[in-house]
Coordinates of N, CA, C and O in Angstrom, one line a residue:
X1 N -3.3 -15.8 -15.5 CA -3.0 -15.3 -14.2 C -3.1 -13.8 -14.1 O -2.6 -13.1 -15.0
X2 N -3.7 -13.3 -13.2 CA -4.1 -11.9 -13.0 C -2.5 -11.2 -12.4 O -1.6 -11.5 -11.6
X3 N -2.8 -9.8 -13.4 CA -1.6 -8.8 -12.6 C -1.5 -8.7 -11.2 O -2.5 -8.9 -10.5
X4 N -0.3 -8.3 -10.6 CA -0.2 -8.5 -9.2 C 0.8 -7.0 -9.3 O 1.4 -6.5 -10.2
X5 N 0.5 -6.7 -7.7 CA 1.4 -5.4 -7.3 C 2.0 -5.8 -5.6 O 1.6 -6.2 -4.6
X6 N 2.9 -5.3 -6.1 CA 3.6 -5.2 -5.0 C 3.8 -3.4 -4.0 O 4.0 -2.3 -4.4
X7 N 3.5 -4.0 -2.7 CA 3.1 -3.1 -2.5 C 4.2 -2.7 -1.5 O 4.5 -3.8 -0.9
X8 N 5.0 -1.6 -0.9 CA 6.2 -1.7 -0.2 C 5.5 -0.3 1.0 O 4.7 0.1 0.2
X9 N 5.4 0.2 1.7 CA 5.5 0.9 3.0 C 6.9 1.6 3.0 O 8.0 1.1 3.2
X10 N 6.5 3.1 2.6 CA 8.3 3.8 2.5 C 8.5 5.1 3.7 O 9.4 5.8 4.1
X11 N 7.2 4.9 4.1 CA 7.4 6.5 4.8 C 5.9 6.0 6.6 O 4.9 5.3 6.7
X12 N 6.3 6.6 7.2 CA 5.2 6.4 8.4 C 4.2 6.9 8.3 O 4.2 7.8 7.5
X13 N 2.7 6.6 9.0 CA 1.4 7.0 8.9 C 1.1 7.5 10.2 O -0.1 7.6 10.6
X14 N 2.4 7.8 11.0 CA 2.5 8.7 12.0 C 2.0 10.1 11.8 O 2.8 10.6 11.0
X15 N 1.0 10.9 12.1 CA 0.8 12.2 12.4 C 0.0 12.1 11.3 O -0.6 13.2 11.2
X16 N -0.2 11.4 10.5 CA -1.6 11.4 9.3 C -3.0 10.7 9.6 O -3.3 10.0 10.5
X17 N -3.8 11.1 8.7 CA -5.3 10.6 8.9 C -5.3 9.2 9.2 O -4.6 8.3 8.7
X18 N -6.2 9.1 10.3 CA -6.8 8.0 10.8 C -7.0 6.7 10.1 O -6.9 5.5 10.5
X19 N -7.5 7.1 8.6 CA -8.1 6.8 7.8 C -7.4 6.2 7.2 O -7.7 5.2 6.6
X20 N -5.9 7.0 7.0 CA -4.6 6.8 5.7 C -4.0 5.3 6.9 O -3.8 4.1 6.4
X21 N -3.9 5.6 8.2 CA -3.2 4.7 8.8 C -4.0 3.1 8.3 O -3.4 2.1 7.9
X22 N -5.3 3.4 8.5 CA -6.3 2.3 8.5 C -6.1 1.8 7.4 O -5.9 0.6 7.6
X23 N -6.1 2.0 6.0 CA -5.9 1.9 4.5 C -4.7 1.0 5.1 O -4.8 -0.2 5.4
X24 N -3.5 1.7 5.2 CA -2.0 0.7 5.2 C -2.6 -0.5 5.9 O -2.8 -1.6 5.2
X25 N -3.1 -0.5 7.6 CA -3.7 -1.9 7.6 C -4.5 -2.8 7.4 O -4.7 -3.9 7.9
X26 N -4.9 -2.1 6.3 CA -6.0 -2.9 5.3 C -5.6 -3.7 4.5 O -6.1 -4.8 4.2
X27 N -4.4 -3.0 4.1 CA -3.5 -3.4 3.1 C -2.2 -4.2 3.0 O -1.5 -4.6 2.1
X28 N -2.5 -4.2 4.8 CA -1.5 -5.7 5.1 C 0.4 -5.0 5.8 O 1.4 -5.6 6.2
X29 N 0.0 -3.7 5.6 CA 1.4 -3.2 6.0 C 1.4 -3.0 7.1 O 0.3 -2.7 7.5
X30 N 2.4 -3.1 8.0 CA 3.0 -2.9 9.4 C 3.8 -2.1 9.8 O 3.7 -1.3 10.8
X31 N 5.1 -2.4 9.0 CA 5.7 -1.2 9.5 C 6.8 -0.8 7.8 O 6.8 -1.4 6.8
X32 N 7.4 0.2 8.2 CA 8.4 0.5 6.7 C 9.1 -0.4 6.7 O 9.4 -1.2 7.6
X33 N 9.5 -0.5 5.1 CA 10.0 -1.2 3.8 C 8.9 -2.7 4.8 O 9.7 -3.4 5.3
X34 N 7.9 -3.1 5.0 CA 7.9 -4.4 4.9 C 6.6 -4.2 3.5 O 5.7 -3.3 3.6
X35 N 6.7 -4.9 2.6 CA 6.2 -5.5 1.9 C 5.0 -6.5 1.5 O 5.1 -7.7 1.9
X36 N 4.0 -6.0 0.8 CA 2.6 -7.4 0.7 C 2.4 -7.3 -0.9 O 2.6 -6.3 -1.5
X37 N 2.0 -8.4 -1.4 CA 2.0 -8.4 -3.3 C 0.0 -8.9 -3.0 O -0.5 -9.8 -2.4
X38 N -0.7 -7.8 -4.0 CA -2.0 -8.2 -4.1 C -2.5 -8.1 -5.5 O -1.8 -7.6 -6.4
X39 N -3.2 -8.5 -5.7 CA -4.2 -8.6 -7.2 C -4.1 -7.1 -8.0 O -3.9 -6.1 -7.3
X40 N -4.2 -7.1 -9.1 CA -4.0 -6.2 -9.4 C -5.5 -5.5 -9.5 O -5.9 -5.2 -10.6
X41 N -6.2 -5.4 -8.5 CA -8.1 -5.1 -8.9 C -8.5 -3.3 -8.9 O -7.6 -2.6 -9.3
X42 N -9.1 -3.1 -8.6 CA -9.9 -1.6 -8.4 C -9.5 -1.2 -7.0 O -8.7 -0.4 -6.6
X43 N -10.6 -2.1 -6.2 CA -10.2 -1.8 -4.8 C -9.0 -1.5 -4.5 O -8.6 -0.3 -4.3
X44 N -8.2 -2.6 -4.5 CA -6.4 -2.3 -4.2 C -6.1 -1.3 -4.6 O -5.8 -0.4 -3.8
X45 N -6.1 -0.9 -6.0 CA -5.9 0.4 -6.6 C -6.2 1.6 -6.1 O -5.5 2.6 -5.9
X46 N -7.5 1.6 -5.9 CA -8.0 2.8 -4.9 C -7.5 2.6 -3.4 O -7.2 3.6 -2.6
X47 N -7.4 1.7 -3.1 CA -6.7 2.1 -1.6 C -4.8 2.5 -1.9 O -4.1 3.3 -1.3
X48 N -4.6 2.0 -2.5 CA -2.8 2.4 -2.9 C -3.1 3.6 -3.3 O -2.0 4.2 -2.9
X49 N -3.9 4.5 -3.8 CA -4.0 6.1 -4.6 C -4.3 6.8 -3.3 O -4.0 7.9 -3.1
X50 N -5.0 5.8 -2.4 CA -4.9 6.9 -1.3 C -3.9 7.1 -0.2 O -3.8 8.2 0.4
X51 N -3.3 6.5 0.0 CA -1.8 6.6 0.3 C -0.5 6.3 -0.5 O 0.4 5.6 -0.1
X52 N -0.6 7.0 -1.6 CA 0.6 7.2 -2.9 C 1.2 7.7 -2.5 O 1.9 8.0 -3.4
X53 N 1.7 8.4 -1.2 CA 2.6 9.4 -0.4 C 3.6 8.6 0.3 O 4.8 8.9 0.2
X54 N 3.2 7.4 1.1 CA 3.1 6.5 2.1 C 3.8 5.3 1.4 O 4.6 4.6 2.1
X55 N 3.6 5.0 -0.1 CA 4.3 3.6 -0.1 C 4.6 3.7 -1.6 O 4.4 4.8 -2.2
X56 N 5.2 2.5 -2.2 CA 5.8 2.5 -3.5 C 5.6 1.1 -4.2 O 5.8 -0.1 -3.8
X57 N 5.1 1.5 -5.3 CA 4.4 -0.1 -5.5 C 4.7 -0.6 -7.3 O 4.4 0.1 -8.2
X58 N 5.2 -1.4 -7.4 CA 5.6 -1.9 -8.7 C 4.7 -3.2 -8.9 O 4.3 -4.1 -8.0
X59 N 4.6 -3.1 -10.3 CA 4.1 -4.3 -10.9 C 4.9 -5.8 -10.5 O 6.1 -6.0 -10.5
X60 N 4.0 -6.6 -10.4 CA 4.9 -8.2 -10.5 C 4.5 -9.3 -11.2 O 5.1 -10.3 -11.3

């Protein structure tokens, strides 16, 4: 079974890039503290690094 992350939304993508907003809904988040668990792959990875400001994400 492949690593998984959890991914949590801690802070708003209010008043930030278009881009950073678009990432969180890529990534399945909606609004703070709600939470999505994905694969642990590259892509995901690279989208979580780009909003590492924005959310908080632990291993599962």
């Amino acid at each position: 079974m492949p690593k998984q992350l959890k991914v949590t939304q801690i802070k708003s993508a209010i008043g930030k890039e278009k881009s950073q907003g678009a990432t969180l809904k890529a990534l399945g988040l909606r609004k703070i503290r709600h939470a999505v668990v994905h694969d642990d792959t590259p892509v995901i990875r690279g989208m979580v690094f780009k909003v590492k400001h924005l959310v908080e994400v632990e291993e599962v």
